Protein backbone atom coordinates (compact mmCIF):
# COMPACT_ATOMS: atom_id res chain seq x y z
CA UNK A 1 0.00 0.00 0.00
CA UNK A 2 1.34 3.41 -0.98
CA UNK A 3 0.69 6.78 0.63
CA UNK A 4 -2.78 8.32 0.72
CA UNK A 5 -3.40 9.93 -2.68
CA UNK A 6 -6.68 11.78 -2.13
CA UNK A 7 -9.93 11.93 -0.19
CA UNK A 8 -13.13 12.51 -2.15
CA UNK A 9 -16.70 13.49 -1.57
CA UNK A 10 -19.71 12.96 -3.83
CA UNK A 11 -21.54 16.15 -4.74
CA UNK A 12 -24.87 16.96 -6.34
CA UNK A 13 -23.47 20.19 -7.84
CA UNK A 14 -19.77 20.16 -8.69
CA UNK A 15 -19.65 23.88 -9.51
CA UNK A 16 -21.16 24.77 -6.14
CA UNK A 17 -18.83 22.41 -4.27
CA UNK A 18 -15.71 23.67 -6.06
CA UNK A 19 -16.76 27.26 -5.34
CA UNK A 20 -17.21 26.41 -1.62
CA UNK A 21 -13.79 24.82 -1.28
CA UNK A 22 -12.12 27.62 -3.28
CA UNK A 23 -13.85 30.64 -1.78
CA UNK A 24 -14.53 29.48 1.76
CA UNK A 25 -11.48 27.31 2.47
CA UNK A 26 -9.07 28.91 -0.02
CA UNK A 27 -8.05 25.72 -1.85
CA UNK A 28 -6.88 25.89 -5.46
CA UNK A 29 -8.17 23.61 -8.21
CA UNK A 30 -5.36 21.29 -9.32
CA UNK A 31 -7.38 19.33 -11.89
CA UNK A 32 -10.91 19.39 -13.22
CA UNK A 33 -12.84 17.22 -15.67
CA UNK A 34 -16.07 19.05 -16.43
CA UNK A 35 -18.92 18.16 -14.09
CA UNK A 36 -17.49 14.71 -13.29
CA UNK A 37 -14.42 15.28 -11.13
CA UNK A 38 -12.32 18.00 -9.52
CA UNK A 39 -9.19 17.81 -7.39
CA UNK A 40 -8.17 20.62 -5.05
CA UNK A 41 -4.69 21.14 -3.67
CA UNK A 42 -4.88 20.46 0.07
CA UNK A 43 -1.16 20.17 0.75
CA UNK A 44 0.33 16.69 0.86
CA UNK A 45 -2.84 15.09 -0.57
CA UNK A 46 -5.72 16.25 -2.74
CA UNK A 47 -9.32 16.75 -1.80
CA UNK A 48 -11.39 15.50 -4.72
CA UNK A 49 -15.04 16.05 -5.61
CA UNK A 50 -17.01 13.49 -7.61
CA UNK A 51 -20.00 14.77 -9.57
CA UNK A 52 -23.33 12.98 -9.40
CA UNK A 53 -23.91 9.98 -11.66
CA UNK A 54 -27.43 9.58 -13.05
CA UNK A 55 -29.34 6.89 -11.20
CA UNK A 56 -26.91 6.70 -8.31
CA UNK A 57 -27.74 8.33 -4.96
CA UNK A 58 -25.20 10.70 -3.46
CA UNK A 59 -23.35 9.20 -0.52
CA UNK A 60 -22.44 11.63 2.25
CA UNK A 61 -20.92 11.24 5.67
CA UNK A 62 -18.61 8.33 4.88
CA UNK A 63 -15.42 10.23 5.63
CA UNK A 64 -14.29 13.61 6.87
CA UNK A 65 -11.53 15.80 5.52
CA UNK A 66 -9.52 17.26 8.40
CA UNK A 67 -7.52 20.42 7.75
CA UNK A 68 -4.74 21.32 10.18
CA UNK A 69 -4.62 24.93 11.41
CA UNK A 70 -2.19 26.75 13.69
CA UNK A 71 -4.91 28.65 15.58
CA UNK A 72 -8.34 27.03 15.74
CA UNK A 73 -10.08 30.09 17.15
CA UNK A 74 -8.70 32.36 14.42
CA UNK A 75 -9.57 29.88 11.66
CA UNK A 76 -13.06 29.39 13.03
CA UNK A 77 -13.73 33.15 13.13
CA UNK A 78 -12.49 33.54 9.55
CA UNK A 79 -14.78 30.75 8.29
CA UNK A 80 -17.77 32.01 10.27
CA UNK A 81 -17.27 35.38 8.55
CA UNK A 82 -17.65 33.47 5.25
CA UNK A 83 -20.94 31.91 6.36
CA UNK A 84 -19.76 28.59 7.80
CA UNK A 85 -21.84 27.26 10.71
CA UNK A 86 -19.99 24.88 13.00
CA UNK A 87 -21.77 21.74 14.30
CA UNK A 88 -19.42 20.64 17.06
CA UNK A 89 -16.10 21.40 18.68
CA UNK A 90 -14.01 19.64 21.26
CA UNK A 91 -10.64 18.63 22.54
CA UNK A 92 -8.83 15.30 22.70
CA UNK A 93 -6.16 15.24 25.40
CA UNK A 94 -2.71 14.68 23.94
CA UNK A 95 -3.94 15.30 20.38
CA UNK A 96 -5.49 18.73 20.09
CA UNK A 97 -8.68 20.73 19.54
CA UNK A 98 -11.11 20.38 16.65
CA UNK A 99 -14.22 21.98 15.16
CA UNK A 100 -16.62 20.37 12.66
CA UNK A 101 -18.81 21.87 9.95
CA UNK A 102 -20.49 20.64 6.77
CA UNK A 103 -19.99 21.42 3.11
CA UNK A 104 -22.98 22.21 0.83
CA UNK A 105 -23.70 18.47 0.35
CA UNK A 106 -23.66 17.69 4.08
CA UNK A 107 -20.18 16.13 4.20
CA UNK A 108 -18.29 16.67 7.45
CA UNK A 109 -15.21 18.90 7.29
CA UNK A 110 -12.95 19.31 10.31
CA UNK A 111 -10.40 21.85 11.47
CA UNK A 112 -7.69 20.49 13.78
CA UNK A 113 -5.26 22.41 15.97
CA UNK A 114 -2.72 19.84 17.12
CA UNK A 115 -1.27 20.04 20.60
CA UNK A 116 2.01 18.36 19.64
CA UNK A 117 3.36 21.60 18.18
CA UNK A 118 3.36 20.41 14.57
CA UNK A 119 2.61 23.46 12.38
CA UNK A 120 -0.17 23.54 9.82
PDB file of C-alpha atoms in Angstrom:
ATOM      1  CA  UNK A   1       0.000   0.000   0.000  1.00  0.00           C
ATOM      2  CA  UNK A   2       1.336   3.408  -0.975  1.00  0.00           C
ATOM      3  CA  UNK A   3       0.685   6.778   0.629  1.00  0.00           C
ATOM      4  CA  UNK A   4      -2.776   8.321   0.716  1.00  0.00           C
ATOM      5  CA  UNK A   5      -3.404   9.930  -2.681  1.00  0.00           C
ATOM      6  CA  UNK A   6      -6.680  11.776  -2.133  1.00  0.00           C
ATOM      7  CA  UNK A   7      -9.934  11.929  -0.194  1.00  0.00           C
ATOM      8  CA  UNK A   8     -13.126  12.508  -2.151  1.00  0.00           C
ATOM      9  CA  UNK A   9     -16.696  13.493  -1.571  1.00  0.00           C
ATOM     10  CA  UNK A  10     -19.713  12.963  -3.827  1.00  0.00           C
ATOM     11  CA  UNK A  11     -21.538  16.145  -4.741  1.00  0.00           C
ATOM     12  CA  UNK A  12     -24.869  16.962  -6.337  1.00  0.00           C
ATOM     13  CA  UNK A  13     -23.468  20.185  -7.837  1.00  0.00           C
ATOM     14  CA  UNK A  14     -19.772  20.163  -8.693  1.00  0.00           C
ATOM     15  CA  UNK A  15     -19.649  23.880  -9.508  1.00  0.00           C
ATOM     16  CA  UNK A  16     -21.163  24.769  -6.136  1.00  0.00           C
ATOM     17  CA  UNK A  17     -18.831  22.408  -4.274  1.00  0.00           C
ATOM     18  CA  UNK A  18     -15.707  23.675  -6.062  1.00  0.00           C
ATOM     19  CA  UNK A  19     -16.758  27.263  -5.344  1.00  0.00           C
ATOM     20  CA  UNK A  20     -17.214  26.412  -1.622  1.00  0.00           C
ATOM     21  CA  UNK A  21     -13.787  24.817  -1.275  1.00  0.00           C
ATOM     22  CA  UNK A  22     -12.123  27.615  -3.276  1.00  0.00           C
ATOM     23  CA  UNK A  23     -13.852  30.644  -1.785  1.00  0.00           C
ATOM     24  CA  UNK A  24     -14.534  29.485   1.761  1.00  0.00           C
ATOM     25  CA  UNK A  25     -11.479  27.314   2.466  1.00  0.00           C
ATOM     26  CA  UNK A  26      -9.071  28.912  -0.019  1.00  0.00           C
ATOM     27  CA  UNK A  27      -8.055  25.717  -1.852  1.00  0.00           C
ATOM     28  CA  UNK A  28      -6.876  25.888  -5.456  1.00  0.00           C
ATOM     29  CA  UNK A  29      -8.169  23.614  -8.210  1.00  0.00           C
ATOM     30  CA  UNK A  30      -5.363  21.289  -9.315  1.00  0.00           C
ATOM     31  CA  UNK A  31      -7.377  19.326 -11.890  1.00  0.00           C
ATOM     32  CA  UNK A  32     -10.913  19.388 -13.221  1.00  0.00           C
ATOM     33  CA  UNK A  33     -12.838  17.220 -15.674  1.00  0.00           C
ATOM     34  CA  UNK A  34     -16.074  19.053 -16.431  1.00  0.00           C
ATOM     35  CA  UNK A  35     -18.917  18.158 -14.086  1.00  0.00           C
ATOM     36  CA  UNK A  36     -17.495  14.707 -13.287  1.00  0.00           C
ATOM     37  CA  UNK A  37     -14.416  15.280 -11.130  1.00  0.00           C
ATOM     38  CA  UNK A  38     -12.316  17.998  -9.516  1.00  0.00           C
ATOM     39  CA  UNK A  39      -9.187  17.808  -7.393  1.00  0.00           C
ATOM     40  CA  UNK A  40      -8.173  20.616  -5.049  1.00  0.00           C
ATOM     41  CA  UNK A  41      -4.688  21.138  -3.669  1.00  0.00           C
ATOM     42  CA  UNK A  42      -4.878  20.457   0.065  1.00  0.00           C
ATOM     43  CA  UNK A  43      -1.160  20.173   0.755  1.00  0.00           C
ATOM     44  CA  UNK A  44       0.326  16.694   0.865  1.00  0.00           C
ATOM     45  CA  UNK A  45      -2.843  15.093  -0.570  1.00  0.00           C
ATOM     46  CA  UNK A  46      -5.715  16.252  -2.739  1.00  0.00           C
ATOM     47  CA  UNK A  47      -9.319  16.752  -1.796  1.00  0.00           C
ATOM     48  CA  UNK A  48     -11.393  15.502  -4.724  1.00  0.00           C
ATOM     49  CA  UNK A  49     -15.042  16.050  -5.605  1.00  0.00           C
ATOM     50  CA  UNK A  50     -17.009  13.492  -7.607  1.00  0.00           C
ATOM     51  CA  UNK A  51     -19.996  14.766  -9.573  1.00  0.00           C
ATOM     52  CA  UNK A  52     -23.330  12.983  -9.405  1.00  0.00           C
ATOM     53  CA  UNK A  53     -23.912   9.981 -11.656  1.00  0.00           C
ATOM     54  CA  UNK A  54     -27.429   9.578 -13.048  1.00  0.00           C
ATOM     55  CA  UNK A  55     -29.341   6.888 -11.199  1.00  0.00           C
ATOM     56  CA  UNK A  56     -26.909   6.697  -8.314  1.00  0.00           C
ATOM     57  CA  UNK A  57     -27.739   8.333  -4.962  1.00  0.00           C
ATOM     58  CA  UNK A  58     -25.204  10.705  -3.464  1.00  0.00           C
ATOM     59  CA  UNK A  59     -23.346   9.201  -0.524  1.00  0.00           C
ATOM     60  CA  UNK A  60     -22.444  11.632   2.246  1.00  0.00           C
ATOM     61  CA  UNK A  61     -20.924  11.243   5.673  1.00  0.00           C
ATOM     62  CA  UNK A  62     -18.610   8.330   4.876  1.00  0.00           C
ATOM     63  CA  UNK A  63     -15.423  10.233   5.628  1.00  0.00           C
ATOM     64  CA  UNK A  64     -14.290  13.608   6.874  1.00  0.00           C
ATOM     65  CA  UNK A  65     -11.532  15.799   5.515  1.00  0.00           C
ATOM     66  CA  UNK A  66      -9.522  17.259   8.402  1.00  0.00           C
ATOM     67  CA  UNK A  67      -7.518  20.420   7.753  1.00  0.00           C
ATOM     68  CA  UNK A  68      -4.745  21.325  10.182  1.00  0.00           C
ATOM     69  CA  UNK A  69      -4.622  24.932  11.414  1.00  0.00           C
ATOM     70  CA  UNK A  70      -2.185  26.752  13.687  1.00  0.00           C
ATOM     71  CA  UNK A  71      -4.913  28.647  15.581  1.00  0.00           C
ATOM     72  CA  UNK A  72      -8.345  27.033  15.737  1.00  0.00           C
ATOM     73  CA  UNK A  73     -10.075  30.094  17.148  1.00  0.00           C
ATOM     74  CA  UNK A  74      -8.701  32.364  14.420  1.00  0.00           C
ATOM     75  CA  UNK A  75      -9.565  29.883  11.655  1.00  0.00           C
ATOM     76  CA  UNK A  76     -13.060  29.392  13.025  1.00  0.00           C
ATOM     77  CA  UNK A  77     -13.730  33.146  13.131  1.00  0.00           C
ATOM     78  CA  UNK A  78     -12.493  33.538   9.545  1.00  0.00           C
ATOM     79  CA  UNK A  79     -14.780  30.753   8.292  1.00  0.00           C
ATOM     80  CA  UNK A  80     -17.772  32.010  10.272  1.00  0.00           C
ATOM     81  CA  UNK A  81     -17.271  35.379   8.549  1.00  0.00           C
ATOM     82  CA  UNK A  82     -17.648  33.471   5.252  1.00  0.00           C
ATOM     83  CA  UNK A  83     -20.936  31.914   6.359  1.00  0.00           C
ATOM     84  CA  UNK A  84     -19.762  28.593   7.801  1.00  0.00           C
ATOM     85  CA  UNK A  85     -21.840  27.261  10.708  1.00  0.00           C
ATOM     86  CA  UNK A  86     -19.993  24.879  13.001  1.00  0.00           C
ATOM     87  CA  UNK A  87     -21.766  21.738  14.297  1.00  0.00           C
ATOM     88  CA  UNK A  88     -19.419  20.643  17.055  1.00  0.00           C
ATOM     89  CA  UNK A  89     -16.100  21.397  18.679  1.00  0.00           C
ATOM     90  CA  UNK A  90     -14.012  19.641  21.255  1.00  0.00           C
ATOM     91  CA  UNK A  91     -10.635  18.631  22.535  1.00  0.00           C
ATOM     92  CA  UNK A  92      -8.833  15.302  22.703  1.00  0.00           C
ATOM     93  CA  UNK A  93      -6.159  15.240  25.395  1.00  0.00           C
ATOM     94  CA  UNK A  94      -2.710  14.676  23.937  1.00  0.00           C
ATOM     95  CA  UNK A  95      -3.938  15.302  20.378  1.00  0.00           C
ATOM     96  CA  UNK A  96      -5.494  18.733  20.089  1.00  0.00           C
ATOM     97  CA  UNK A  97      -8.676  20.726  19.536  1.00  0.00           C
ATOM     98  CA  UNK A  98     -11.110  20.383  16.651  1.00  0.00           C
ATOM     99  CA  UNK A  99     -14.223  21.976  15.162  1.00  0.00           C
ATOM    100  CA  UNK A 100     -16.616  20.370  12.659  1.00  0.00           C
ATOM    101  CA  UNK A 101     -18.810  21.873   9.950  1.00  0.00           C
ATOM    102  CA  UNK A 102     -20.494  20.639   6.767  1.00  0.00           C
ATOM    103  CA  UNK A 103     -19.989  21.423   3.107  1.00  0.00           C
ATOM    104  CA  UNK A 104     -22.985  22.213   0.833  1.00  0.00           C
ATOM    105  CA  UNK A 105     -23.700  18.468   0.351  1.00  0.00           C
ATOM    106  CA  UNK A 106     -23.656  17.689   4.081  1.00  0.00           C
ATOM    107  CA  UNK A 107     -20.176  16.130   4.196  1.00  0.00           C
ATOM    108  CA  UNK A 108     -18.287  16.674   7.453  1.00  0.00           C
ATOM    109  CA  UNK A 109     -15.207  18.904   7.294  1.00  0.00           C
ATOM    110  CA  UNK A 110     -12.946  19.306  10.307  1.00  0.00           C
ATOM    111  CA  UNK A 111     -10.401  21.854  11.467  1.00  0.00           C
ATOM    112  CA  UNK A 112      -7.693  20.489  13.779  1.00  0.00           C
ATOM    113  CA  UNK A 113      -5.256  22.413  15.966  1.00  0.00           C
ATOM    114  CA  UNK A 114      -2.721  19.841  17.116  1.00  0.00           C
ATOM    115  CA  UNK A 115      -1.272  20.035  20.600  1.00  0.00           C
ATOM    116  CA  UNK A 116       2.012  18.361  19.640  1.00  0.00           C
ATOM    117  CA  UNK A 117       3.358  21.602  18.180  1.00  0.00           C
ATOM    118  CA  UNK A 118       3.363  20.410  14.567  1.00  0.00           C
ATOM    119  CA  UNK A 119       2.615  23.457  12.381  1.00  0.00           C
ATOM    120  CA  UNK A 120      -0.171  23.542   9.816  1.00  0.00           C
TER     121      UNK A 120
END
